[in-house]
C-alpha cells in the first residue's frame, strides 16, 4: 500500500515539474523574441 502511494505521489510530482518546465519554456520564448528584436534594431541603426 505504501508503495502505491509513493508511486502516485511521484507521478503527480512528475506532472507538476513538467507543467513548470512548459511554463518556463513560454517565458523563455518571450525573452528570446524580445532580445532578437532589440539586437535587430541596434544593428539596423549601426548599419545605416
PDB file of N, CA, C and O in Angstrom:
ATOM      1  N   UNK A   1       0.823  -1.198   0.000  1.00  0.00           N
ATOM      2  CA  UNK A   1       0.000   0.000   0.000  1.00  0.00           C
ATOM      3  C   UNK A   1       0.866   1.260   0.000  1.00  0.00           C
ATOM      4  O   UNK A   1       0.564   2.204  -0.722  1.00  0.00           O
ATOM      5  N   UNK A   2       1.928   1.259   0.804  1.00  0.00           N
ATOM      6  CA  UNK A   2       2.808   2.427   0.846  1.00  0.00           C
ATOM      7  C   UNK A   2       3.480   2.648  -0.500  1.00  0.00           C
ATOM      8  O   UNK A   2       3.665   3.792  -0.935  1.00  0.00           O
ATOM      9  N   UNK A   3       3.819   1.553  -1.171  1.00  0.00           N
ATOM     10  CA  UNK A   3       4.464   1.682  -2.474  1.00  0.00           C
ATOM     11  C   UNK A   3       3.534   2.316  -3.494  1.00  0.00           C
ATOM     12  O   UNK A   3       3.960   3.106  -4.338  1.00  0.00           O
ATOM     13  N   UNK A   4       2.266   1.975  -3.426  1.00  0.00           N
ATOM     14  CA  UNK A   4       1.276   2.550  -4.334  1.00  0.00           C
ATOM     15  C   UNK A   4       1.137   4.052  -4.100  1.00  0.00           C
ATOM     16  O   UNK A   4       1.095   4.836  -5.056  1.00  0.00           O
ATOM     17  N   UNK A   5       1.113   4.456  -2.848  1.00  0.00           N
ATOM     18  CA  UNK A   5       1.013   5.879  -2.517  1.00  0.00           C
ATOM     19  C   UNK A   5       2.245   6.628  -3.006  1.00  0.00           C
ATOM     20  O   UNK A   5       2.136   7.717  -3.583  1.00  0.00           O
ATOM     21  N   UNK A   6       3.424   6.043  -2.826  1.00  0.00           N
ATOM     22  CA  UNK A   6       4.660   6.677  -3.294  1.00  0.00           C
ATOM     23  C   UNK A   6       4.650   6.780  -4.810  1.00  0.00           C
ATOM     24  O   UNK A   6       5.041   7.813  -5.375  1.00  0.00           O
ATOM     25  N   UNK A   7       4.193   5.735  -5.503  1.00  0.00           N
ATOM     26  CA  UNK A   7       4.145   5.764  -6.964  1.00  0.00           C
ATOM     27  C   UNK A   7       3.200   6.864  -7.450  1.00  0.00           C
ATOM     28  O   UNK A   7       3.539   7.632  -8.358  1.00  0.00           O
ATOM     29  N   UNK A   8       2.038   6.986  -6.849  1.00  0.00           N
ATOM     30  CA  UNK A   8       1.085   8.033  -7.241  1.00  0.00           C
ATOM     31  C   UNK A   8       1.662   9.417  -6.957  1.00  0.00           C
ATOM     32  O   UNK A   8       1.547  10.329  -7.776  1.00  0.00           O
ATOM     33  N   UNK A   9       2.327   9.573  -5.826  1.00  0.00           N
ATOM     34  CA  UNK A   9       2.937  10.858  -5.488  1.00  0.00           C
ATOM     35  C   UNK A   9       4.030  11.216  -6.492  1.00  0.00           C
ATOM     36  O   UNK A   9       4.153  12.380  -6.887  1.00  0.00           O
ATOM     37  N   UNK A  10       4.811  10.236  -6.927  1.00  0.00           N
ATOM     38  CA  UNK A  10       5.869  10.502  -7.899  1.00  0.00           C
ATOM     39  C   UNK A  10       5.286  10.893  -9.257  1.00  0.00           C
ATOM     40  O   UNK A  10       5.822  11.773  -9.936  1.00  0.00           O
ATOM     41  N   UNK A  11       4.192  10.262  -9.643  1.00  0.00           N
ATOM     42  CA  UNK A  11       3.539  10.623 -10.904  1.00  0.00           C
ATOM     43  C   UNK A  11       3.011  12.048 -10.832  1.00  0.00           C
ATOM     44  O   UNK A  11       3.199  12.845 -11.761  1.00  0.00           O
ATOM     45  N   UNK A  12       2.381  12.407  -9.734  1.00  0.00           N
ATOM     46  CA  UNK A  12       1.865  13.775  -9.563  1.00  0.00           C
ATOM     47  C   UNK A  12       3.014  14.778  -9.567  1.00  0.00           C
ATOM     48  O   UNK A  12       2.925  15.840 -10.193  1.00  0.00           O
ATOM     49  N   UNK A  13       4.106  14.442  -8.901  1.00  0.00           N
ATOM     50  CA  UNK A  13       5.275  15.324  -8.889  1.00  0.00           C
ATOM     51  C   UNK A  13       5.846  15.493 -10.298  1.00  0.00           C
ATOM     52  O   UNK A  13       6.211  16.598 -10.697  1.00  0.00           O
ATOM     53  N   UNK A  14       5.911  14.410 -11.041  1.00  0.00           N
ATOM     54  CA  UNK A  14       6.409  14.485 -12.420  1.00  0.00           C
ATOM     55  C   UNK A  14       5.551  15.377 -13.291  1.00  0.00           C
ATOM     56  O   UNK A  14       6.056  16.166 -14.092  1.00  0.00           O
ATOM     57  N   UNK A  15       4.239  15.275 -13.135  1.00  0.00           N
ATOM     58  CA  UNK A  15       3.330  16.127 -13.903  1.00  0.00           C
ATOM     59  C   UNK A  15       3.518  17.591 -13.507  1.00  0.00           C
ATOM     60  O   UNK A  15       3.541  18.481 -14.361  1.00  0.00           O
ATOM     61  N   UNK A  16       3.678  17.860 -12.227  1.00  0.00           N
ATOM     62  CA  UNK A  16       3.870  19.243 -11.758  1.00  0.00           C
ATOM     63  C   UNK A  16       5.170  19.824 -12.297  1.00  0.00           C
ATOM     64  O   UNK A  16       5.202  20.973 -12.754  1.00  0.00           O
ATOM     65  N   UNK A  17       6.239  19.044 -12.256  1.00  0.00           N
ATOM     66  CA  UNK A  17       7.527  19.523 -12.771  1.00  0.00           C
ATOM     67  C   UNK A  17       7.432  19.758 -14.279  1.00  0.00           C
ATOM     68  O   UNK A  17       7.948  20.749 -14.803  1.00  0.00           O
ATOM     69  N   UNK A  18       6.764  18.860 -14.984  1.00  0.00           N
ATOM     70  CA  UNK A  18       6.578  19.033 -16.424  1.00  0.00           C
ATOM     71  C   UNK A  18       5.807  20.302 -16.759  1.00  0.00           C
ATOM     72  O   UNK A  18       6.150  21.029 -17.683  1.00  0.00           O
ATOM     73  N   UNK A  19       4.770  20.582 -15.998  1.00  0.00           N
ATOM     74  CA  UNK A  19       3.990  21.804 -16.217  1.00  0.00           C
ATOM     75  C   UNK A  19       4.833  23.046 -15.941  1.00  0.00           C
ATOM     76  O   UNK A  19       4.749  24.040 -16.668  1.00  0.00           O
ATOM     77  N   UNK A  20       5.668  22.982 -14.914  1.00  0.00           N
ATOM     78  CA  UNK A  20       6.548  24.100 -14.592  1.00  0.00           C
ATOM     79  C   UNK A  20       7.541  24.355 -15.719  1.00  0.00           C
ATOM     80  O   UNK A  20       7.771  25.499 -16.121  1.00  0.00           O
ATOM     81  N   UNK A  21       8.102  23.288 -16.255  1.00  0.00           N
ATOM     82  CA  UNK A  21       9.068  23.430 -17.357  1.00  0.00           C
ATOM     83  C   UNK A  21       8.379  23.993 -18.601  1.00  0.00           C
ATOM     84  O   UNK A  21       8.944  24.846 -19.289  1.00  0.00           O
ATOM     85  N   UNK A  22       7.182  23.536 -18.888  1.00  0.00           N
ATOM     86  CA  UNK A  22       6.458  24.051 -20.048  1.00  0.00           C
ATOM     87  C   UNK A  22       6.140  25.537 -19.870  1.00  0.00           C
ATOM     88  O   UNK A  22       6.204  26.305 -20.822  1.00  0.00           O
ATOM     89  N   UNK A  23       5.794  25.947 -18.663  1.00  0.00           N
ATOM     90  CA  UNK A  23       5.539  27.363 -18.396  1.00  0.00           C
ATOM     91  C   UNK A  23       6.794  28.191 -18.579  1.00  0.00           C
ATOM     92  O   UNK A  23       6.758  29.290 -19.125  1.00  0.00           O
ATOM     93  N   UNK A  24       7.927  27.667 -18.152  1.00  0.00           N
ATOM     94  CA  UNK A  24       9.191  28.384 -18.324  1.00  0.00           C
ATOM     95  C   UNK A  24       9.574  28.470 -19.786  1.00  0.00           C
ATOM     96  O   UNK A  24      10.138  29.462 -20.231  1.00  0.00           O
ATOM     97  N   UNK A  25       9.220  27.452 -20.557  1.00  0.00           N
ATOM     98  CA  UNK A  25       9.515  27.456 -21.985  1.00  0.00           C
ATOM     99  C   UNK A  25       8.828  28.634 -22.664  1.00  0.00           C
ATOM    100  O   UNK A  25       9.423  29.309 -23.507  1.00  0.00           O
ATOM    101  N   UNK A  26       7.605  28.898 -22.285  1.00  0.00           N
ATOM    102  CA  UNK A  26       6.861  30.027 -22.840  1.00  0.00           C
ATOM    103  C   UNK A  26       7.533  31.346 -22.480  1.00  0.00           C
ATOM    104  O   UNK A  26       7.694  32.226 -23.326  1.00  0.00           O
ATOM    105  N   UNK A  27       7.944  31.485 -21.230  1.00  0.00           N
ATOM    106  CA  UNK A  27       8.624  32.698 -20.783  1.00  0.00           C
ATOM    107  C   UNK A  27       9.957  32.877 -21.506  1.00  0.00           C
ATOM    108  O   UNK A  27      10.302  33.980 -21.929  1.00  0.00           O
ATOM    109  N   UNK A  28      10.694  31.800 -21.665  1.00  0.00           N
ATOM    110  CA  UNK A  28      11.984  31.859 -22.354  1.00  0.00           C
ATOM    111  C   UNK A  28      11.796  32.274 -23.808  1.00  0.00           C
ATOM    112  O   UNK A  28      12.604  33.032 -24.359  1.00  0.00           O
ATOM    113  N   UNK A  29      10.744  31.808 -24.436  1.00  0.00           N
ATOM    114  CA  UNK A  29      10.465  32.178 -25.826  1.00  0.00           C
ATOM    115  C   UNK A  29      10.187  33.685 -25.939  1.00  0.00           C
ATOM    116  O   UNK A  29      10.663  34.344 -26.852  1.00  0.00           O
ATOM    117  N   UNK A  30       9.437  34.238 -24.984  1.00  0.00           N
ATOM    118  CA  UNK A  30       9.157  35.678 -24.990  1.00  0.00           C
ATOM    119  C   UNK A  30      10.442  36.480 -24.801  1.00  0.00           C
ATOM    120  O   UNK A  30      10.653  37.502 -25.465  1.00  0.00           O
ATOM    121  N   UNK A  31      11.308  36.035 -23.889  1.00  0.00           N
ATOM    122  CA  UNK A  31      12.587  36.725 -23.661  1.00  0.00           C
ATOM    123  C   UNK A  31      13.441  36.681 -24.919  1.00  0.00           C
ATOM    124  O   UNK A  31      14.055  37.674 -25.319  1.00  0.00           O
ATOM    125  N   UNK A  32      13.475  35.523 -25.585  1.00  0.00           N
ATOM    126  CA  UNK A  32      14.255  35.372 -26.808  1.00  0.00           C
ATOM    127  C   UNK A  32      13.751  36.316 -27.896  1.00  0.00           C
ATOM    128  O   UNK A  32      14.546  36.998 -28.556  1.00  0.00           O
ATOM    129  N   UNK A  33      12.437  36.376 -28.077  1.00  0.00           N
ATOM    130  CA  UNK A  33      11.872  37.250 -29.113  1.00  0.00           C
ATOM    131  C   UNK A  33      12.187  38.710 -28.822  1.00  0.00           C
ATOM    132  O   UNK A  33      12.557  39.471 -29.729  1.00  0.00           O
ATOM    133  N   UNK A  34      12.066  39.115 -27.579  1.00  0.00           N
ATOM    134  CA  UNK A  34      12.359  40.495 -27.199  1.00  0.00           C
ATOM    135  C   UNK A  34      13.825  40.832 -27.452  1.00  0.00           C
ATOM    136  O   UNK A  34      14.153  41.893 -27.995  1.00  0.00           O
ATOM    137  N   UNK A  35      14.705  39.911 -27.076  1.00  0.00           N
ATOM    138  CA  UNK A  35      16.137  40.128 -27.284  1.00  0.00           C
ATOM    139  C   UNK A  35      16.475  40.193 -28.763  1.00  0.00           C
ATOM    140  O   UNK A  35      17.261  41.041 -29.198  1.00  0.00           O
ATOM    141  N   UNK A  36      15.884  39.306 -29.566  1.00  0.00           N
ATOM    142  CA  UNK A  36      16.114  39.324 -31.010  1.00  0.00           C
ATOM    143  C   UNK A  36      15.713  40.663 -31.615  1.00  0.00           C
ATOM    144  O   UNK A  36      16.436  41.229 -32.443  1.00  0.00           O
ATOM    145  N   UNK A  37      14.559  41.186 -31.190  1.00  0.00           N
ATOM    146  CA  UNK A  37      14.101  42.469 -31.725  1.00  0.00           C
ATOM    147  C   UNK A  37      15.054  43.598 -31.349  1.00  0.00           C
ATOM    148  O   UNK A  37      15.364  44.462 -32.170  1.00  0.00           O
ATOM    149  N   UNK A  38      15.551  43.593 -30.120  1.00  0.00           N
ATOM    150  CA  UNK A  38      16.477  44.641 -29.688  1.00  0.00           C
ATOM    151  C   UNK A  38      17.789  44.563 -30.453  1.00  0.00           C
ATOM    152  O   UNK A  38      18.360  45.595 -30.833  1.00  0.00           O
ATOM    153  N   UNK A  39      18.267  43.364 -30.698  1.00  0.00           N
ATOM    154  CA  UNK A  39      19.518  43.195 -31.450  1.00  0.00           C
ATOM    155  C   UNK A  39      19.336  43.679 -32.883  1.00  0.00           C
ATOM    156  O   UNK A  39      20.180  44.401 -33.422  1.00  0.00           O
ATOM    157  N   UNK A  40      18.222  43.317 -33.502  1.00  0.00           N
ATOM    158  CA  UNK A  40      17.964  43.737 -34.887  1.00  0.00           C
ATOM    159  C   UNK A  40      17.862  45.261 -34.973  1.00  0.00           C
ATOM    160  O   UNK A  40      18.422  45.880 -35.884  1.00  0.00           O
ATOM    161  N   UNK A  41      17.168  45.878 -34.011  1.00  0.00           N
ATOM    162  CA  UNK A  41      17.036  47.335 -34.016  1.00  0.00           C
ATOM    163  C   UNK A  41      18.390  48.012 -33.862  1.00  0.00           C
ATOM    164  O   UNK A  41      18.701  48.988 -34.531  1.00  0.00           O
ATOM    165  N   UNK A  42      19.232  47.489 -32.969  1.00  0.00           N
ATOM    166  CA  UNK A  42      20.543  48.105 -32.758  1.00  0.00           C
ATOM    167  C   UNK A  42      21.435  47.907 -33.978  1.00  0.00           C
ATOM    168  O   UNK A  42      22.186  48.798 -34.355  1.00  0.00           O
ATOM    169  N   UNK A  43      21.348  46.761 -34.639  1.00  0.00           N
ATOM    170  CA  UNK A  43      22.156  46.536 -35.844  1.00  0.00           C
ATOM    171  C   UNK A  43      21.666  47.401 -37.000  1.00  0.00           C
ATOM    172  O   UNK A  43      22.476  47.897 -37.778  1.00  0.00           O
ATOM    173  N   UNK A  44      20.356  47.583 -37.104  1.00  0.00           N
ATOM    174  CA  UNK A  44      19.820  48.430 -38.171  1.00  0.00           C
ATOM    175  C   UNK A  44      20.309  49.863 -37.988  1.00  0.00           C
ATOM    176  O   UNK A  44      20.681  50.535 -38.954  1.00  0.00           O
ATOM    177  N   UNK A  45      20.326  50.354 -36.772  1.00  0.00           N
ATOM    178  CA  UNK A  45      20.812  51.706 -36.515  1.00  0.00           C
ATOM    179  C   UNK A  45      22.301  51.836 -36.786  1.00  0.00           C
ATOM    180  O   UNK A  45      22.786  52.861 -37.260  1.00  0.00           O
ATOM    181  N   UNK A  46      23.052  50.809 -36.530  1.00  0.00           N
ATOM    182  CA  UNK A  46      24.500  50.827 -36.723  1.00  0.00           C
ATOM    183  C   UNK A  46      24.866  50.700 -38.210  1.00  0.00           C
ATOM    184  O   UNK A  46      25.821  51.317 -38.666  1.00  0.00           O
ATOM    185  N   UNK A  47      24.080  49.935 -38.947  1.00  0.00           N
ATOM    186  CA  UNK A  47      24.385  49.680 -40.360  1.00  0.00           C
ATOM    187  C   UNK A  47      24.058  50.905 -41.236  1.00  0.00           C
ATOM    188  O   UNK A  47      24.626  51.057 -42.283  1.00  0.00           O
ATOM    189  N   UNK A  48      23.149  51.765 -40.812  1.00  0.00           N
ATOM    190  CA  UNK A  48      22.747  52.893 -41.666  1.00  0.00           C
ATOM    191  C   UNK A  48      23.665  54.042 -41.575  1.00  0.00           C
ATOM    192  O   UNK A  48      24.450  54.370 -40.876  1.00  0.00           O
TER     193      UNK A  48
END
